[in-house]
Amino acid sequence: MSRARVARRIAAGAAYGGGGIGLLGVAGVGVLLAEVALAKKSVGGGVAPLPPGVDGRYGRGYGPGEPLRLALLGDSTAAGQGVRRAGQTPGALLASGLAAVAERPVDLRNVALSGARSDDLERQVSLLLSAAAGPPDVCVIMIGANDVTHRMPATQSVRCMAAAVRRLRTAGAEVVVGTCPDLGTIEPVYQPLRWLARRASRQLAAAQTIVVVEQGGRTVSLGDLLGPEFAANPREMFGVDNFHPSAEGYATAAMALLPTVCAALGVWPEPDRIDVARHENLLPVAKAAAEAAREAGTEVTGARAPWALLKHRRRRRLPEPAPLDAGAGAAGDGGRTGPGHGTRPASEGAALPQDG
């Protein structure tokens, strides 16, 4: 069965209440459990620091105008576990980058929870929508790895994702989902666990893409956490516990997500047209989802049903977030970035590779 058909089958099972389609299949479970016992002795050899507090206003130097509201939901990857400074988390990097592109302040709220699976999204969405400030302008969701490692049925996982995106879109928020990362890149994980983990991750990522696009959101494939850097330089791209991304890994992920976040808000300086030279295409949504799952950094956004636009947006340098002020955090005015507040202009930002 093709990857597109598997992804469509999982998404259909979620829509119609099916619950028996697993991520790995019965045949692989026995081997998987044996390999997991070995992997646990190596993965997590260090202790990842707890995620730093990142909530606050970014880009204050752009003036006192009405800020954009950005929210992050998901698991430890969205929370930023594995790094010690707020400015190294994906939330802070995305907020600073969005402020620089839009030339407006950005209020960030992160409700992601380390260890969360997709069934926690309902709680996280409720936290956001109950806030007095109203729904965010754009929400970024990064979740799925724990669904795979805890063998949550794929249909249940994507059903939870679809419900979360639907609630956020109904409330008026744009939604960008960084789909399930490729757990086959975790070092050291040996065969056949590596193959099984990669297969399960890609199946879930493709199914997530289908339901997100059908609910009016956009996805970006995190794949091997966005680029060959992870496969080529795992010591640099993973954190001290060999599982969570390092600062360089989070920067790579944020750099790939930022163009889609900005495009969802209409502030990205590129039209939503097909660039054949960049291998972009208009495909049936299931086929687009399968293609995106294979190539990290690929965006999928809805077109006229049942079609979806497959894009490879140019990545640009990210501004470097300023350190949080003393005492700042979830209740403070942390992340004072932008001109005059400790952040270099985008043209002088962190030296990250550009795509295209």
Tab-separated table of C-alpha atoms in Angstrom:
chain	number	residue	atom	x	y	z
A	1	MET	CA	0.000	0.000	0.000
A	2	SER	CA	1.391	3.436	-0.942
A	3	ARG	CA	2.278	6.007	1.712
A	4	ALA	CA	-0.488	8.283	0.460
A	5	ARG	CA	-3.089	5.517	0.798
A	6	VAL	CA	-1.885	4.623	4.296
A	7	ALA	CA	-2.075	8.265	5.370
A	8	ARG	CA	-5.546	8.652	3.857
A	9	ARG	CA	-6.682	5.449	5.559
A	10	ILE	CA	-5.489	6.703	8.957
A	11	ALA	CA	-7.152	10.083	8.435
A	12	ALA	CA	-10.381	8.436	7.323
A	13	GLY	CA	-10.309	6.157	10.356
A	14	ALA	CA	-9.997	9.199	12.572
A	15	ALA	CA	-12.869	10.968	10.865
A	16	TYR	CA	-15.221	8.000	11.071
A	17	GLY	CA	-14.318	6.768	14.519
A	18	GLY	CA	-11.946	3.947	13.639
A	19	GLY	CA	-9.428	3.127	16.327
A	20	GLY	CA	-7.656	-0.026	15.285
A	21	ILE	CA	-5.006	1.312	12.919
A	22	GLY	CA	-1.744	1.339	14.829
A	23	LEU	CA	1.453	3.148	13.971
A	24	LEU	CA	3.675	0.098	13.850
A	25	GLY	CA	1.462	-2.937	13.369
A	26	VAL	CA	1.323	-6.078	15.454
A	27	ALA	CA	4.183	-7.807	13.656
A	28	GLY	CA	6.720	-5.222	14.729
A	29	VAL	CA	5.760	-4.878	18.371
A	30	GLY	CA	7.784	-7.786	19.765
A	31	VAL	CA	10.966	-6.715	18.001
A	32	LEU	CA	10.285	-3.113	18.876
A	33	LEU	CA	9.982	-3.793	22.598
A	34	ALA	CA	13.271	-5.680	22.629
A	35	GLU	CA	15.041	-2.878	20.804
A	36	VAL	CA	13.491	-0.230	23.039
A	37	ALA	CA	15.002	-1.926	26.087
A	38	LEU	CA	18.440	-1.571	24.491
A	39	ALA	CA	17.865	1.978	23.291
A	40	LYS	CA	16.771	3.172	26.719
A	41	LYS	CA	20.232	2.366	28.047
A	42	SER	CA	21.730	4.883	25.640
A	43	VAL	CA	19.083	7.472	24.830
A	44	GLY	CA	18.625	9.949	27.621
A	45	GLY	CA	22.110	9.437	29.004
A	46	GLY	CA	22.158	13.070	30.060
A	47	VAL	CA	19.449	15.069	31.754
A	48	ALA	CA	17.727	17.686	29.623
A	49	PRO	CA	17.058	20.933	31.490
A	50	LEU	CA	13.447	21.945	32.004
A	51	PRO	CA	12.092	24.382	29.401
A	52	PRO	CA	12.787	28.027	30.292
A	53	GLY	CA	9.914	30.499	30.600
A	54	VAL	CA	9.383	32.333	27.328
A	55	ASP	CA	6.014	34.101	27.584
A	56	GLY	CA	6.105	37.825	27.012
A	57	ARG	CA	6.397	40.546	24.396
A	58	TYR	CA	8.985	40.361	21.650
A	59	GLY	CA	9.970	43.131	19.256
A	60	ARG	CA	9.120	46.046	21.550
A	61	GLY	CA	11.417	48.224	19.477
A	62	TYR	CA	8.872	48.184	16.658
A	63	GLY	CA	6.659	50.543	18.611
A	64	PRO	CA	3.621	50.500	20.866
A	65	GLY	CA	1.219	49.331	18.173
A	66	GLU	CA	-1.187	46.435	18.503
A	67	PRO	CA	0.946	43.285	18.868
A	68	LEU	CA	0.446	40.081	16.980
A	69	ARG	CA	-0.437	37.170	19.243
A	70	LEU	CA	1.513	33.950	18.752
A	71	ALA	CA	0.875	30.726	20.687
A	72	LEU	CA	2.773	27.446	20.828
A	73	LEU	CA	1.136	24.138	21.690
A	74	GLY	CA	2.444	20.607	21.818
A	75	ASP	CA	5.087	18.571	23.601
A	76	SER	CA	8.621	19.106	24.885
A	77	THR	CA	9.847	20.151	21.443
A	78	ALA	CA	7.359	23.015	21.343
A	79	ALA	CA	8.181	23.861	24.962
A	80	GLY	CA	11.902	24.014	24.201
A	81	GLN	CA	13.162	21.316	26.531
A	82	GLY	CA	16.859	20.648	26.166
A	83	VAL	CA	18.146	24.234	26.155
A	84	ARG	CA	18.805	26.565	29.069
A	85	ARG	CA	18.145	30.022	27.635
A	86	ALA	CA	14.747	31.339	26.573
A	87	GLY	CA	16.253	32.806	23.418
A	88	GLN	CA	17.195	29.315	22.243
A	89	THR	CA	13.630	27.949	22.302
A	90	PRO	CA	11.507	27.677	19.169
A	91	GLY	CA	8.875	29.966	20.683
A	92	ALA	CA	11.294	32.820	21.289
A	93	LEU	CA	12.940	32.348	17.891
A	94	LEU	CA	9.585	32.348	16.090
A	95	ALA	CA	8.287	35.365	18.029
A	96	SER	CA	11.440	37.369	17.298
A	97	GLY	CA	11.424	36.350	13.649
A	98	LEU	CA	7.751	37.183	13.208
A	99	ALA	CA	8.279	40.584	14.845
A	100	ALA	CA	11.157	41.321	12.465
A	101	VAL	CA	9.224	40.319	9.336
A	102	ALA	CA	5.945	42.005	10.318
A	103	GLU	CA	7.708	44.966	11.986
A	104	ARG	CA	5.253	44.690	14.864
A	105	PRO	CA	5.561	43.524	18.461
A	106	VAL	CA	4.585	39.920	19.122
A	107	ASP	CA	3.032	38.574	22.307
A	108	LEU	CA	4.040	34.954	22.860
A	109	ARG	CA	2.209	32.416	24.985
A	110	ASN	CA	3.482	28.860	25.210
A	111	VAL	CA	1.145	26.227	26.688
A	112	ALA	CA	3.107	23.201	25.453
A	113	LEU	CA	3.795	20.466	28.005
A	114	SER	CA	6.787	18.145	28.095
A	115	GLY	CA	5.654	14.565	27.645
A	116	ALA	CA	2.332	15.558	26.104
A	117	ARG	CA	0.603	13.410	23.532
A	118	SER	CA	-2.034	14.576	21.090
A	119	ASP	CA	-4.845	13.866	23.539
A	120	ASP	CA	-3.500	16.756	25.667
A	121	LEU	CA	-4.212	19.252	22.883
A	122	GLU	CA	-7.807	19.661	24.035
A	123	ARG	CA	-6.586	20.983	27.390
A	124	GLN	CA	-3.990	23.246	25.793
A	125	VAL	CA	-6.483	24.724	23.339
A	126	SER	CA	-8.928	25.390	26.176
A	127	LEU	CA	-6.198	27.263	28.070
A	128	LEU	CA	-5.581	29.512	25.077
A	129	LEU	CA	-9.202	30.168	24.203
A	130	SER	CA	-10.128	31.001	27.812
A	131	ALA	CA	-7.592	33.835	27.987
A	132	ALA	CA	-8.989	37.343	28.387
A	133	ALA	CA	-6.935	38.595	25.434
A	134	GLY	CA	-8.919	36.396	23.064
A	135	PRO	CA	-7.664	33.788	20.602
A	136	PRO	CA	-4.132	34.112	19.178
A	137	ASP	CA	-3.593	35.393	15.670
A	138	VAL	CA	-1.538	32.305	14.848
A	139	CYS	CA	-0.874	29.033	16.652
A	140	VAL	CA	2.055	26.689	16.076
A	141	ILE	CA	1.578	23.053	17.117
A	142	MET	CA	4.493	20.619	17.415
A	143	ILE	CA	3.456	17.175	18.637
A	144	GLY	CA	3.547	13.501	17.733
A	145	ALA	CA	6.807	11.986	18.968
A	146	ASN	CA	5.267	10.767	22.225
A	147	ASP	CA	2.315	9.344	20.295
A	148	VAL	CA	4.763	7.106	18.446
A	149	THR	CA	6.862	6.103	21.452
A	150	HIS	CA	3.738	5.332	23.519
A	151	ARG	CA	2.101	3.483	20.590
A	152	MET	CA	-1.019	5.627	20.563
A	153	PRO	CA	-3.285	4.467	17.705
A	154	ALA	CA	-2.695	6.727	14.729
A	155	THR	CA	-6.421	7.272	14.236
A	156	GLN	CA	-6.783	8.513	17.806
A	157	SER	CA	-3.752	10.768	17.435
A	158	VAL	CA	-4.938	12.491	14.274
A	159	ARG	CA	-8.515	12.710	15.585
A	160	CYS	CA	-7.207	14.768	18.504
A	161	MET	CA	-5.172	16.908	16.120
A	162	ALA	CA	-8.162	17.536	13.845
A	163	ALA	CA	-10.339	18.576	16.790
A	164	ALA	CA	-7.693	20.992	18.079
A	165	VAL	CA	-7.154	22.635	14.697
A	166	ARG	CA	-10.899	22.880	14.131
A	167	ARG	CA	-11.439	24.658	17.475
A	168	LEU	CA	-8.606	27.110	16.836
A	169	ARG	CA	-9.734	27.861	13.275
A	170	THR	CA	-13.329	28.342	14.423
A	171	ALA	CA	-12.059	30.852	16.981
A	172	GLY	CA	-10.327	32.790	14.184
A	173	ALA	CA	-6.709	31.711	14.639
A	174	GLU	CA	-4.381	30.664	11.850
A	175	VAL	CA	-2.768	27.293	12.535
A	176	VAL	CA	0.621	25.946	11.491
A	177	VAL	CA	1.548	22.396	12.505
A	178	GLY	CA	5.104	21.115	12.589
A	179	THR	CA	4.356	17.468	11.901
A	180	CYS	CA	5.774	14.490	13.791
A	181	PRO	CA	9.581	14.452	13.639
A	182	ASP	CA	11.497	11.494	12.275
A	183	LEU	CA	12.373	9.427	15.336
A	184	GLY	CA	14.644	7.313	13.167
A	185	THR	CA	17.279	10.046	13.521
A	186	ILE	CA	17.645	9.595	17.283
A	187	GLU	CA	21.126	8.418	18.171
A	188	PRO	CA	21.808	5.717	19.181
A	189	VAL	CA	18.793	3.762	17.991
A	190	TYR	CA	19.612	0.568	16.143
A	191	GLN	CA	17.941	-1.471	13.446
A	192	PRO	CA	15.195	-2.616	13.160
A	193	LEU	CA	13.918	-0.060	15.675
A	194	ARG	CA	15.317	2.780	13.587
A	195	TRP	CA	13.390	1.631	10.521
A	196	LEU	CA	10.192	1.064	12.505
A	197	ALA	CA	10.475	4.454	14.195
A	198	ARG	CA	11.024	6.202	10.863
A	199	ARG	CA	8.093	4.392	9.262
A	200	ALA	CA	5.737	5.177	12.139
A	201	SER	CA	6.855	8.808	12.299
A	202	ARG	CA	6.300	9.388	8.602
A	203	GLN	CA	2.916	7.676	8.622
A	204	LEU	CA	1.762	9.900	11.459
A	205	ALA	CA	3.229	13.042	9.868
A	206	ALA	CA	1.397	12.374	6.600
A	207	ALA	CA	-1.897	11.664	8.365
A	208	GLN	CA	-1.490	14.812	10.472
A	209	THR	CA	-1.019	16.813	7.285
A	210	ILE	CA	-4.232	15.505	5.749
A	211	VAL	CA	-6.451	16.367	8.717
A	212	VAL	CA	-4.778	19.738	9.357
A	213	VAL	CA	-5.198	20.857	5.743
A	214	GLU	CA	-8.798	19.633	5.713
A	215	GLN	CA	-9.478	21.821	8.776
A	216	GLY	CA	-7.955	24.909	7.150
A	217	GLY	CA	-4.471	24.829	8.664
A	218	ARG	CA	-1.002	24.517	7.180
A	219	THR	CA	1.754	22.041	7.909
A	220	VAL	CA	5.528	22.011	7.743
A	221	SER	CA	7.277	18.648	7.702
A	222	LEU	CA	9.801	18.456	10.532
A	223	GLY	CA	11.014	15.103	9.278
A	224	ASP	CA	14.566	14.672	10.568
A	225	LEU	CA	14.072	18.013	12.288
A	226	LEU	CA	14.557	19.968	9.150
A	227	GLY	CA	17.527	19.124	7.152
A	228	PRO	CA	20.444	16.777	6.678
A	229	GLU	CA	22.147	18.471	9.641
A	230	PHE	CA	20.552	15.996	12.032
A	231	ALA	CA	21.670	12.924	10.126
A	232	ALA	CA	25.121	14.350	9.395
A	233	ASN	CA	25.784	16.044	12.749
A	234	PRO	CA	23.715	14.314	15.433
A	235	ARG	CA	26.182	15.298	18.154
A	236	GLU	CA	25.588	18.958	17.366
A	237	MET	CA	21.904	18.841	16.540
A	238	PHE	CA	20.729	16.857	19.574
A	239	GLY	CA	20.876	17.999	23.175
A	240	VAL	CA	22.655	16.463	26.133
A	241	ASP	CA	20.068	13.686	26.513
A	242	ASN	CA	20.468	12.557	22.856
A	243	PHE	CA	16.715	12.948	22.369
A	244	HIS	CA	15.684	16.610	22.541
A	245	PRO	CA	17.112	19.076	20.025
A	246	SER	CA	20.042	21.281	20.891
A	247	ALA	CA	19.995	25.055	20.408
A	248	GLU	CA	21.179	24.516	16.820
A	249	GLY	CA	18.408	21.992	16.253
A	250	TYR	CA	15.697	24.327	17.511
A	251	ALA	CA	17.093	27.164	15.392
A	252	THR	CA	16.916	24.941	12.312
A	253	ALA	CA	13.319	23.996	13.082
A	254	ALA	CA	12.264	27.595	13.734
A	255	MET	CA	13.930	28.766	10.538
A	256	ALA	CA	11.819	26.322	8.539
A	257	LEU	CA	8.557	27.111	10.359
A	258	LEU	CA	8.876	30.902	10.267
A	259	PRO	CA	8.083	31.459	6.545
A	260	THR	CA	4.852	29.482	6.849
A	261	VAL	CA	3.854	31.292	10.066
A	262	CYS	CA	4.422	34.629	8.335
A	263	ALA	CA	2.615	33.505	5.168
A	264	ALA	CA	-0.407	32.426	7.224
A	265	LEU	CA	-0.632	36.005	8.524
A	266	GLY	CA	-0.058	37.551	5.094
A	267	VAL	CA	3.271	39.183	6.003
A	268	TRP	CA	5.714	36.940	4.126
A	269	PRO	CA	7.162	38.672	1.037
A	270	GLU	CA	6.522	35.771	-1.327
A	271	PRO	CA	3.368	35.000	-3.308
A	272	ASP	CA	1.571	31.690	-2.847
A	273	ARG	CA	2.265	30.561	-6.374
A	274	ILE	CA	3.881	27.402	-7.655
A	275	ASP	CA	7.623	27.622	-8.332
A	276	VAL	CA	8.425	24.659	-10.542
A	277	ALA	CA	12.150	25.316	-10.213
A	278	ARG	CA	11.816	24.614	-6.475
A	279	HIS	CA	9.922	21.362	-7.108
A	280	GLU	CA	6.613	22.798	-5.905
A	281	ASN	CA	3.382	21.313	-7.121
A	282	LEU	CA	-0.390	21.123	-6.807
A	283	LEU	CA	-1.295	17.586	-5.720
A	284	PRO	CA	-4.148	15.643	-4.155
A	285	VAL	CA	-3.862	16.265	-0.434
A	286	ALA	CA	-2.953	12.665	0.461
A	287	LYS	CA	-0.163	12.567	-2.113
A	288	ALA	CA	1.089	15.999	-1.011
A	289	ALA	CA	1.120	14.754	2.580
A	290	ALA	CA	3.163	11.685	1.668
A	291	GLU	CA	5.616	13.761	-0.360
A	292	ALA	CA	6.028	16.234	2.514
A	293	ALA	CA	6.662	13.457	5.035
A	294	ARG	CA	9.632	12.345	2.935
A	295	GLU	CA	11.212	15.794	2.586
A	296	ALA	CA	11.770	17.866	5.696
A	297	GLY	CA	10.864	21.545	5.564
A	298	THR	CA	8.052	21.076	3.042
A	299	GLU	CA	4.897	23.141	3.523
A	300	VAL	CA	1.460	21.858	2.621
A	301	THR	CA	-1.479	24.232	2.465
A	302	GLY	CA	-4.969	23.722	1.156
A	303	ALA	CA	-6.079	24.728	-2.303
A	304	ARG	CA	-9.411	23.881	-3.910
A	305	ALA	CA	-10.509	20.509	-2.486
A	306	PRO	CA	-9.211	17.871	-2.859
A	307	TRP	CA	-5.989	19.592	-3.907
A	308	ALA	CA	-3.152	20.958	-1.792
A	309	LEU	CA	-0.188	23.183	-2.581
A	310	LEU	CA	3.238	21.692	-1.892
A	311	LYS	CA	5.775	24.476	-1.278
A	312	HIS	CA	9.443	24.837	-0.407
A	313	ARG	CA	9.694	28.366	0.922
A	314	ARG	CA	13.029	30.143	1.055
A	315	ARG	CA	14.400	30.207	4.568
A	316	ARG	CA	15.962	33.389	5.863
A	317	ARG	CA	18.097	34.360	8.775
A	318	LEU	CA	16.509	34.642	12.163
A	319	PRO	CA	17.044	37.608	14.454
A	320	GLU	CA	18.733	36.702	17.695
A	321	PRO	CA	16.347	37.023	20.656
A	322	ALA	CA	17.580	39.124	23.552
A	323	PRO	CA	17.958	37.457	26.949
A	324	LEU	CA	14.891	37.572	29.164
A	325	ASP	CA	15.088	40.280	31.777
A	326	ALA	CA	15.604	39.264	35.376
A	327	GLY	CA	12.302	38.251	36.876
A	328	ALA	CA	10.613	37.983	33.505
A	329	GLY	CA	8.873	34.882	32.310
A	330	ALA	CA	5.318	33.708	32.046
A	331	ALA	CA	4.088	36.620	34.111
A	332	GLY	CA	6.589	39.202	32.961
A	333	ASP	CA	7.558	41.192	29.900
A	334	GLY	CA	10.311	38.873	28.782
A	335	GLY	CA	11.950	38.624	25.407
A	336	ARG	CA	12.340	42.335	24.761
A	337	THR	CA	13.599	42.052	21.236
A	338	GLY	CA	13.777	44.280	18.250
A	339	PRO	CA	15.689	47.497	17.543
A	340	GLY	CA	16.834	49.129	20.738
A	341	HIS	CA	16.163	46.044	22.822
A	342	GLY	CA	19.198	43.866	22.336
A	343	THR	CA	18.326	42.209	19.048
A	344	ARG	CA	20.295	42.625	15.881
A	345	PRO	CA	18.418	43.401	12.678
A	346	ALA	CA	17.419	40.393	10.620
A	347	SER	CA	20.246	41.062	8.191
A	348	GLU	CA	22.740	40.635	11.041
A	349	GLY	CA	20.956	37.719	12.703
A	350	ALA	CA	22.179	34.314	13.667
A	351	ALA	CA	24.307	32.751	10.986
A	352	LEU	CA	21.872	30.110	9.752
A	353	PRO	CA	21.929	28.547	6.301
A	354	GLN	CA	19.502	29.810	3.721
A	355	ASP	CA	17.474	27.445	1.581
A	356	GLY	CA	17.607	28.584	-1.990
